[in-house]
Short mmCIF file of N, CA and C in Angstrom, two decimals:
data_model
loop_
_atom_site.label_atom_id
_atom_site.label_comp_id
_atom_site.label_asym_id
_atom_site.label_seq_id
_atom_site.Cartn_x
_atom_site.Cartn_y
_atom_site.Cartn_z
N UNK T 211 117.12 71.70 99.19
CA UNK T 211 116.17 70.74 99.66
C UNK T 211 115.03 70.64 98.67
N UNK T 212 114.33 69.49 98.45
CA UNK T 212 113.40 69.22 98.13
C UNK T 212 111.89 68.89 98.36
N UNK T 213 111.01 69.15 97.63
CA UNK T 213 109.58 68.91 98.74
C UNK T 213 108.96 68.28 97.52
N UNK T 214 107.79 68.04 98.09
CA UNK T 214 106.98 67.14 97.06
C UNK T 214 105.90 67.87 97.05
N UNK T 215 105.57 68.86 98.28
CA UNK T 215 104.56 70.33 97.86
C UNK T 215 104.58 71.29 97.44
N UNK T 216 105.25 72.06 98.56
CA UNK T 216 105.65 73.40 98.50
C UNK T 216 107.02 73.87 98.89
N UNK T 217 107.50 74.70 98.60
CA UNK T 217 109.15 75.27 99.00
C UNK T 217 109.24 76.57 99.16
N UNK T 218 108.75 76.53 101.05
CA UNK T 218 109.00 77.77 101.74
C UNK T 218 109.55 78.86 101.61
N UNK T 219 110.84 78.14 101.29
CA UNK T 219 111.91 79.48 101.52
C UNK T 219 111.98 80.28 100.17
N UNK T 220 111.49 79.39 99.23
CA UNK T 220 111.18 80.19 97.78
C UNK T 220 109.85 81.12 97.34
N UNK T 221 108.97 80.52 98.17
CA UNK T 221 107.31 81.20 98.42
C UNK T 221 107.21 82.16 99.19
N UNK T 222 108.18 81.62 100.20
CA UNK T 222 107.98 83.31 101.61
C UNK T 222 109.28 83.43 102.18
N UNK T 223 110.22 83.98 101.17
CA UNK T 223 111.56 84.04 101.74
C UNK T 223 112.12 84.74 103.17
N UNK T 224 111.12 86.15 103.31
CA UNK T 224 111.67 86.82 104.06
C UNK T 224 111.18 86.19 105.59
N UNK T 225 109.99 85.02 105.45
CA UNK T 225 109.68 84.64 106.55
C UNK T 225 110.76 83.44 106.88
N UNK T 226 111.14 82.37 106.00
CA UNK T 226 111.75 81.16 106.10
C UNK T 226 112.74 81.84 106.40
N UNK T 227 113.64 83.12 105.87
CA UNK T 227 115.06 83.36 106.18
C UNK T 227 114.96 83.62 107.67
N UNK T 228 113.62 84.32 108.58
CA UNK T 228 113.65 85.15 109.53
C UNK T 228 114.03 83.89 110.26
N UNK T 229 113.20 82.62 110.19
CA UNK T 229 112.89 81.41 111.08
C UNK T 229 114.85 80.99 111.20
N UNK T 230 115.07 81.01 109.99
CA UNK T 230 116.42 80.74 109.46
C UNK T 230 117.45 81.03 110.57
N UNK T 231 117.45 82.60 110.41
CA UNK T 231 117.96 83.55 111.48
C UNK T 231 118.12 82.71 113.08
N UNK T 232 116.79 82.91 113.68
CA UNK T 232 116.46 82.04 114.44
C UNK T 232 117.63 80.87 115.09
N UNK T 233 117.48 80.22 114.05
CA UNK T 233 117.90 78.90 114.24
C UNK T 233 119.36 79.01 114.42
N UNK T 234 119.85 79.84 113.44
CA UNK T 234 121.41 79.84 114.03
C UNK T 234 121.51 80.72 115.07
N UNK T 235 121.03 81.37 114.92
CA UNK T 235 121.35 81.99 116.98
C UNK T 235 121.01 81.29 117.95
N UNK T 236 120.34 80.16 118.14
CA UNK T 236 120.56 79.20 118.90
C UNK T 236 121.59 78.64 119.57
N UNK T 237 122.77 78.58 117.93
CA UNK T 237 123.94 77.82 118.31
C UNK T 237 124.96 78.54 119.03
N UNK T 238 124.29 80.25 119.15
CA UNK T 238 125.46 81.35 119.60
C UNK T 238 125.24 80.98 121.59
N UNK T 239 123.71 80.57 122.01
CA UNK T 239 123.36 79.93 123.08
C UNK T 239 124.86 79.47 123.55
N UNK T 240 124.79 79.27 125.32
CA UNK T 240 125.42 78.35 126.05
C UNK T 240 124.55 76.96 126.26
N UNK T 241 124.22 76.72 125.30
CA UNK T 241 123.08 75.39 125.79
C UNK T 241 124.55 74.24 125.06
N UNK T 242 125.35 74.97 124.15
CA UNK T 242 126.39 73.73 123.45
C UNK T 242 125.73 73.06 122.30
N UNK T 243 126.26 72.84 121.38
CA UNK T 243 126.01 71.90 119.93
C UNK T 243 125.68 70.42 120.10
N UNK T 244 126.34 70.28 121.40
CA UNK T 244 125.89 68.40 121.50
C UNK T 244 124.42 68.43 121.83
N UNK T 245 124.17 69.36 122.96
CA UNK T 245 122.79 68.97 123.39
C UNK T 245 121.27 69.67 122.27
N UNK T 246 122.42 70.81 122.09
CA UNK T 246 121.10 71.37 120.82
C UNK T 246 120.74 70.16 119.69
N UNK T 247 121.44 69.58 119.29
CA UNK T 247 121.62 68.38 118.59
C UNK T 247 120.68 67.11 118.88
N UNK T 248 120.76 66.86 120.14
CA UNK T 248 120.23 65.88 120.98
C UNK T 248 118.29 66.03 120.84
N UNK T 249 118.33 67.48 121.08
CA UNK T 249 116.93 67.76 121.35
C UNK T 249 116.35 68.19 120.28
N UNK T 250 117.42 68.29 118.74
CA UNK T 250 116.21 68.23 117.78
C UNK T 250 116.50 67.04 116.55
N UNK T 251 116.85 65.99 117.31
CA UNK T 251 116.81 64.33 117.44
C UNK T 251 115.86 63.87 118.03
N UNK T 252 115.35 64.33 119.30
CA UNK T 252 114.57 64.04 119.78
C UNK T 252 113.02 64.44 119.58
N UNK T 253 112.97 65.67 119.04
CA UNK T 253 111.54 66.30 119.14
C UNK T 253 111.33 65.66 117.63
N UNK T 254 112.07 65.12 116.76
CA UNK T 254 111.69 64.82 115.17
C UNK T 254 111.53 63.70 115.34
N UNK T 255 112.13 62.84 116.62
CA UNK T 255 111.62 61.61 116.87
C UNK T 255 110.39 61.41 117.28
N UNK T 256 109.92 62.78 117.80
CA UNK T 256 108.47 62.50 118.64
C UNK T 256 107.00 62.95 117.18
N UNK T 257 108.00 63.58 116.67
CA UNK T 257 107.31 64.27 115.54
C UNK T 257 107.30 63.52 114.47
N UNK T 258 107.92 62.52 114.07
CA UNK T 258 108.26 61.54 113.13
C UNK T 258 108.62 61.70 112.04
N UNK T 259 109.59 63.16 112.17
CA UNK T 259 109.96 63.81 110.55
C UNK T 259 111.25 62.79 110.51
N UNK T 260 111.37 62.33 109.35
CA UNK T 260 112.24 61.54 108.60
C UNK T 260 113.26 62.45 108.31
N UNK T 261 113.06 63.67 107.58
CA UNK T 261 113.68 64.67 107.07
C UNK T 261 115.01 65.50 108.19
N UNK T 262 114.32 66.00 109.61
CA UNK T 262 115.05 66.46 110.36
C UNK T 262 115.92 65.82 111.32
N UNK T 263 115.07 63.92 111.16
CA UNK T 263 116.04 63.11 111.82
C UNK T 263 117.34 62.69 111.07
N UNK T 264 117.49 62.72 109.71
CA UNK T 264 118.29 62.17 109.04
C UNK T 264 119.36 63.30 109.39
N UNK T 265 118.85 64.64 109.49
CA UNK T 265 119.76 65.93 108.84
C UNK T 265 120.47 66.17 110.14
N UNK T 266 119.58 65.68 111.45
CA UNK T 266 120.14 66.41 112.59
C UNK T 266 121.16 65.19 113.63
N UNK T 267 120.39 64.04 113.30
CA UNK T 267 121.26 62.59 113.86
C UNK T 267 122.67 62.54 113.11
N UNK T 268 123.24 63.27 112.20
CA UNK T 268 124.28 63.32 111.24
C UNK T 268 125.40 64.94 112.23
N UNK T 269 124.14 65.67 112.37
CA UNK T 269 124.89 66.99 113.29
C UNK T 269 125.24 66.81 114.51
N UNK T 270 124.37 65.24 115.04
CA UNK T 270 124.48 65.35 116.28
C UNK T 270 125.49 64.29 116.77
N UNK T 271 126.08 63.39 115.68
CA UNK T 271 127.16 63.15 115.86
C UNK T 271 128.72 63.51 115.35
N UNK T 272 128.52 64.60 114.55
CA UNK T 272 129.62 65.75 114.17
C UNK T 272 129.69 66.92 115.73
N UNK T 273 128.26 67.02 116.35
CA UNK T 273 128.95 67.55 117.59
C UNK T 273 129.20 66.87 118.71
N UNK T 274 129.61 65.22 118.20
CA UNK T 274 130.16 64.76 119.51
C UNK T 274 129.22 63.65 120.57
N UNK T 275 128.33 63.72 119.58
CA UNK T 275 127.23 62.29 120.56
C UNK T 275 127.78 61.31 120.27
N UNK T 276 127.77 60.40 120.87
CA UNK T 276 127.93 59.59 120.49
C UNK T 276 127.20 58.45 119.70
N UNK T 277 127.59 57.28 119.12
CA UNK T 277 126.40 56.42 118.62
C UNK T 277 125.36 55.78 119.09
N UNK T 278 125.84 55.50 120.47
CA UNK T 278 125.15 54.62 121.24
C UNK T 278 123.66 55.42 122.01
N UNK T 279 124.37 57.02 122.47
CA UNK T 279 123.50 58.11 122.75
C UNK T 279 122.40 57.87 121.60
N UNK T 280 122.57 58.21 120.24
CA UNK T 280 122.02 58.18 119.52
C UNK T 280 120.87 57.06 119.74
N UNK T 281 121.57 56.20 119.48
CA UNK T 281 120.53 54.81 119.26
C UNK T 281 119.63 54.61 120.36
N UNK T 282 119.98 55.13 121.70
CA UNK T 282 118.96 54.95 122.98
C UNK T 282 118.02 56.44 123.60
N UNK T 283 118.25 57.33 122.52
CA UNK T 283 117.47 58.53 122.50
C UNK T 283 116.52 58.04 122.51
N UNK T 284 115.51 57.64 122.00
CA UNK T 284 114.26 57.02 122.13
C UNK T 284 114.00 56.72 123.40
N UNK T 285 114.51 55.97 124.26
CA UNK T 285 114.50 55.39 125.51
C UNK T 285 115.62 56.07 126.35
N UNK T 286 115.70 57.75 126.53
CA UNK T 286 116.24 58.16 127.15
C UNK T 286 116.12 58.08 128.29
N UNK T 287 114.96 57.92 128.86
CA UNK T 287 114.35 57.71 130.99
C UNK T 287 115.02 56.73 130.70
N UNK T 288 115.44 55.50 130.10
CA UNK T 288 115.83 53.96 130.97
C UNK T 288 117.04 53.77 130.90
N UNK T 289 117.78 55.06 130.17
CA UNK T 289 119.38 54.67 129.43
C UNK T 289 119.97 55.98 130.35
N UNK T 290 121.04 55.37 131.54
CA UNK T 290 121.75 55.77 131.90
C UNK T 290 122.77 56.54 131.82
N UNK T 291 123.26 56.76 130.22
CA UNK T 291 123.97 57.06 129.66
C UNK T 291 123.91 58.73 129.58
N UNK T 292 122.63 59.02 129.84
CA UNK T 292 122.45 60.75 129.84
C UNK T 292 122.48 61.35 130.75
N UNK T 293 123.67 62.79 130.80
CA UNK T 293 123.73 63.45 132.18
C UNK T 293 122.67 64.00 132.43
N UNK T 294 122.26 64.44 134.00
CA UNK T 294 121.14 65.05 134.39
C UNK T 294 120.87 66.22 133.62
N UNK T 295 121.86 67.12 133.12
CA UNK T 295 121.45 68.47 132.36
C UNK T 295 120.59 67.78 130.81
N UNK T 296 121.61 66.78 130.12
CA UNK T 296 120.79 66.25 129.22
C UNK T 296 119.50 65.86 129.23
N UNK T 297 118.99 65.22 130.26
CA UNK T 297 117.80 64.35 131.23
C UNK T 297 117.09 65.43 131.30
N UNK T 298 117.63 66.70 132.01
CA UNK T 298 116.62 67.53 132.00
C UNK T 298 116.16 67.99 130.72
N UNK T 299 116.31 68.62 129.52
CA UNK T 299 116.41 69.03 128.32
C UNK T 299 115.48 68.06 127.85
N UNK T 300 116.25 66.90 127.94
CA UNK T 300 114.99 66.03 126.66
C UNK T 300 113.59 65.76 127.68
N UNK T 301 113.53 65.81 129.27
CA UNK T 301 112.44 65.94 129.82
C UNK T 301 111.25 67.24 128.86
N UNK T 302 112.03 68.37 129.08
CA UNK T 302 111.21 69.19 128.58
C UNK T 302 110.85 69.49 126.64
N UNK T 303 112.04 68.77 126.29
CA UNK T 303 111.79 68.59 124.95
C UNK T 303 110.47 68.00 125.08
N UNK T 304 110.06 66.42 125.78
CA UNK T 304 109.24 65.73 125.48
C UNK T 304 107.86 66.19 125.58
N UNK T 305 108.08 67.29 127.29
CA UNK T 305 106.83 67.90 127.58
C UNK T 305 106.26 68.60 126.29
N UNK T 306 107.34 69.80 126.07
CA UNK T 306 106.41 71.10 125.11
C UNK T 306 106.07 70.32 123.39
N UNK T 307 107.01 69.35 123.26
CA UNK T 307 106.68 69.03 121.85
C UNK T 307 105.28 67.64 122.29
N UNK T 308 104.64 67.19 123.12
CA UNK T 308 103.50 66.89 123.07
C UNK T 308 102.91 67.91 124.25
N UNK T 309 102.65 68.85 123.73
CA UNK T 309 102.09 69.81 124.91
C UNK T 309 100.74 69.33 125.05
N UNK T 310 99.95 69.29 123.49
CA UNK T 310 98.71 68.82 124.07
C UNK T 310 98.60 67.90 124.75
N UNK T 311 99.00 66.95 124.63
CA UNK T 311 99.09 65.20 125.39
C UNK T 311 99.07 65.60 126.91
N UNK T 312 100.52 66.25 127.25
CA UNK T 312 100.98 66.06 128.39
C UNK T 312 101.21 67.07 129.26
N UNK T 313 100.79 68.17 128.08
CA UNK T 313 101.51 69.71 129.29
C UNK T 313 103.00 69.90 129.42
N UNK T 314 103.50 71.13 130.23
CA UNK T 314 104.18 71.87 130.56
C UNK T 314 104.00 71.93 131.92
N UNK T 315 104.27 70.51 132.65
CA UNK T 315 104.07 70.75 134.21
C UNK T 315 105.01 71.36 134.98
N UNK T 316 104.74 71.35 135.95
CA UNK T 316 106.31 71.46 137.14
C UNK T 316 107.18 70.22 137.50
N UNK T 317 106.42 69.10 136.85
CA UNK T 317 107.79 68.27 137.53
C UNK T 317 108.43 68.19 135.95
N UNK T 318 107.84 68.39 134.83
CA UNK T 318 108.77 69.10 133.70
C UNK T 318 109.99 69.93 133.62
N UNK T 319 108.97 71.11 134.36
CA UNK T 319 109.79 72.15 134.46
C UNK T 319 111.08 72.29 135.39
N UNK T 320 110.46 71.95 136.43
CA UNK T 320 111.39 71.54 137.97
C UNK T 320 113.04 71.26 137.64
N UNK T 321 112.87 70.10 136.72
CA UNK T 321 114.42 69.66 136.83
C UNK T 321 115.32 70.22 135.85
N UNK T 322 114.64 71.23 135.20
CA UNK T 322 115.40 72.29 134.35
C UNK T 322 116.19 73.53 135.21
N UNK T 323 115.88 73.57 136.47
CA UNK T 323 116.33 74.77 137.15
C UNK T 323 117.25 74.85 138.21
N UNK T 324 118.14 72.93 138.62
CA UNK T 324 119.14 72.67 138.82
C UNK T 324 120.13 72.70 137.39
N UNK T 325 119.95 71.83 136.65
CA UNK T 325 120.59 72.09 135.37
C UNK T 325 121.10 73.82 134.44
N UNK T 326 120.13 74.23 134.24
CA UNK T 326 119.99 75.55 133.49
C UNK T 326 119.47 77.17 134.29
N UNK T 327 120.67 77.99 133.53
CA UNK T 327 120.06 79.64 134.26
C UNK T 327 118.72 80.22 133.35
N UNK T 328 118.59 80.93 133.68
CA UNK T 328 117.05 81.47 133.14
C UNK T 328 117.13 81.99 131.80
N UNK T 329 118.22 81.79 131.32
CA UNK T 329 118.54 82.47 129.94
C UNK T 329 118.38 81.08 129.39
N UNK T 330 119.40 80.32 129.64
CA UNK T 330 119.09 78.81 128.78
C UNK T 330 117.80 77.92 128.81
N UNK T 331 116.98 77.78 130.09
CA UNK T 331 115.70 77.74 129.92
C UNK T 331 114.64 78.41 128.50
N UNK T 332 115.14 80.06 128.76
CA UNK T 332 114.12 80.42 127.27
C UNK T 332 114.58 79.98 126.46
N UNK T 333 116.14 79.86 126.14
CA UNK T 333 116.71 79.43 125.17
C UNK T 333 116.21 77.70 124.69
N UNK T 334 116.17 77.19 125.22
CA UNK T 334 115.70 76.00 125.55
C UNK T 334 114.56 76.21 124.91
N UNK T 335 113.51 76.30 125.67
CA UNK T 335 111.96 77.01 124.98
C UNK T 335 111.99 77.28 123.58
N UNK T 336 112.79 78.26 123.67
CA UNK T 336 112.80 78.73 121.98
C UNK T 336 113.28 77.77 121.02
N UNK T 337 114.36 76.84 120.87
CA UNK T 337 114.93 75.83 120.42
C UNK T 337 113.60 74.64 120.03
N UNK T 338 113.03 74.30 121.24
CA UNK T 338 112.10 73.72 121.16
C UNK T 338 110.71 73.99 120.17
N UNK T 339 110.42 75.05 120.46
CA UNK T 339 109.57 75.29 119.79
C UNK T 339 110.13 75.57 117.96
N UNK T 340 111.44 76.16 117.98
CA UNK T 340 111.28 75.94 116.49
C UNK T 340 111.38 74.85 116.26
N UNK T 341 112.11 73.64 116.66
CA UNK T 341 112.54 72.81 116.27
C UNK T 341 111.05 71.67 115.55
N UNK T 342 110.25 71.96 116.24
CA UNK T 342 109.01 71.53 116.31
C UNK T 342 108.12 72.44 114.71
N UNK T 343 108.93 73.58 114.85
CA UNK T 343 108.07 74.56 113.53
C UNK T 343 108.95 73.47 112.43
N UNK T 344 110.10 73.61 112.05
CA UNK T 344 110.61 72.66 111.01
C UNK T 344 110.11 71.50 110.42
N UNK T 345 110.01 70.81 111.77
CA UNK T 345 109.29 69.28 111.91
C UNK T 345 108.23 69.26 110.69
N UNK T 346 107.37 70.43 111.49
CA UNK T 346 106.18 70.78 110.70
C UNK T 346 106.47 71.24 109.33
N UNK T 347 107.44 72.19 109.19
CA UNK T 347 107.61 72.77 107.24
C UNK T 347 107.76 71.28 106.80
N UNK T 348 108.85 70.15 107.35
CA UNK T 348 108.77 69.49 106.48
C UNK T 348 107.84 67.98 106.19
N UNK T 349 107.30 68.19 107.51
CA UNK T 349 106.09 66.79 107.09
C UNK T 349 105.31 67.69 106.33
N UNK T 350 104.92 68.72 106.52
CA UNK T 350 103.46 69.38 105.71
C UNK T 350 104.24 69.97 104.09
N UNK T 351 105.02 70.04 103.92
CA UNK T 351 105.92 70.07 102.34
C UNK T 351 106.30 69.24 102.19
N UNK T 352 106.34 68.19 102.79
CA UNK T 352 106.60 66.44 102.17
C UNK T 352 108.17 66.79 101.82
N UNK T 353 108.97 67.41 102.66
CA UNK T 353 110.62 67.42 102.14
C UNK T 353 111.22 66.43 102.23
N UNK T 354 111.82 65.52 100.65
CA UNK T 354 112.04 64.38 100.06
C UNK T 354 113.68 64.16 100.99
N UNK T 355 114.24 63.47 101.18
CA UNK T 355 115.42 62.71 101.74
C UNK T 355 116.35 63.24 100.90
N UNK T 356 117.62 63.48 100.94
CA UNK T 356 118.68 63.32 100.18
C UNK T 356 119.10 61.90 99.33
N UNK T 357 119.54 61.84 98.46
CA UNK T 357 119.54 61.07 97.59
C UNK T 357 121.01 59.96 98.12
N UNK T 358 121.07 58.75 98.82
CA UNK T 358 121.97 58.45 99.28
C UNK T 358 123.59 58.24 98.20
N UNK T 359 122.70 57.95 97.15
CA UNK T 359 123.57 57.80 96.15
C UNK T 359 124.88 59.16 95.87
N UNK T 360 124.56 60.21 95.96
CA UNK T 360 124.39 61.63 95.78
C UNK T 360 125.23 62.24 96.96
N UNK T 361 124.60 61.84 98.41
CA UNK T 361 124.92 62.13 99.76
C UNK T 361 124.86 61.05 100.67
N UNK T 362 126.37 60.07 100.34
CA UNK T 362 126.00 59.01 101.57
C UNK T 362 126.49 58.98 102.96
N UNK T 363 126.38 60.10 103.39
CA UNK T 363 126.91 60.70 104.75
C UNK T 363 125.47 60.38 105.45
#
């Protein structure tokens, strides 16, 4: 990857690898690859990283979203198309990644606890919140796009 500032994982390896770490144990989660996918589509949508939407809207239809999912993520409350476990997930995606805005309420929280056991909840949590740390490495390192020419996937 490329940045136009700084490059984390070369400046503070043992921290970027730890975050690293992290991130793939996520996928060892029962939360599933489609929806982990979904929700860090969604939080880069809220976050407006260019970088993690390109990288993760590409994962998130290698695990099985579909296109149309894709395209109405944005307007997930009005698009029918998402099961309630999904519904719940990107509910709370939306809460914690504008926490300041909006909080971490209970009717946030609420509809996570028909959907999910108390393990996928933190799991959830945790997902969220890195997904949101990334966002951040790469708007604040300005990490440049892949070169379509290069990578036109």
């Amino acid at each position: 990857m490329q940045a136009n500032r700084l490059r984390p994982a070369e400046i503070s390896p043992e921290l970027y690898s730890a975050v690293a770490k992290v991130d793939e144990l996520t996928y060892q989660s029962t939360l599933g690859k489609a929806l982990i996918e979904l929700v860090k589509v969604r939080a880069s949508q809220i976050n407006g990283c260019a970088f993690c939407l390109n990288m993760h809207s590409k994962a998130a239809r290698k695990a099985g979203n579909s296109e149309q999912k894709l395209y109405l993520l944005s307007a997930w409350k009005e698009a029918p198309i998402f099961t309630s476990r999904e519904r719940a997930a990107l509910g709370w995606t939306d809460a914690l990644s504008r926490i300041a805005e909006i909080g971490a309420k209970d009717e946030h929280y609420s509809p996570l606890l028909a959907e999910f056991d108390e393990k996928e909840i933190v799991d959830l949590t945790l997902l969220i919140g890195l997904i949101n740390l990334w966002n951040r490495l790469a708007i604040g390192m300005k990490y440049t796009l892949p070169n379509p020419a290069i990578d036109p996937t």
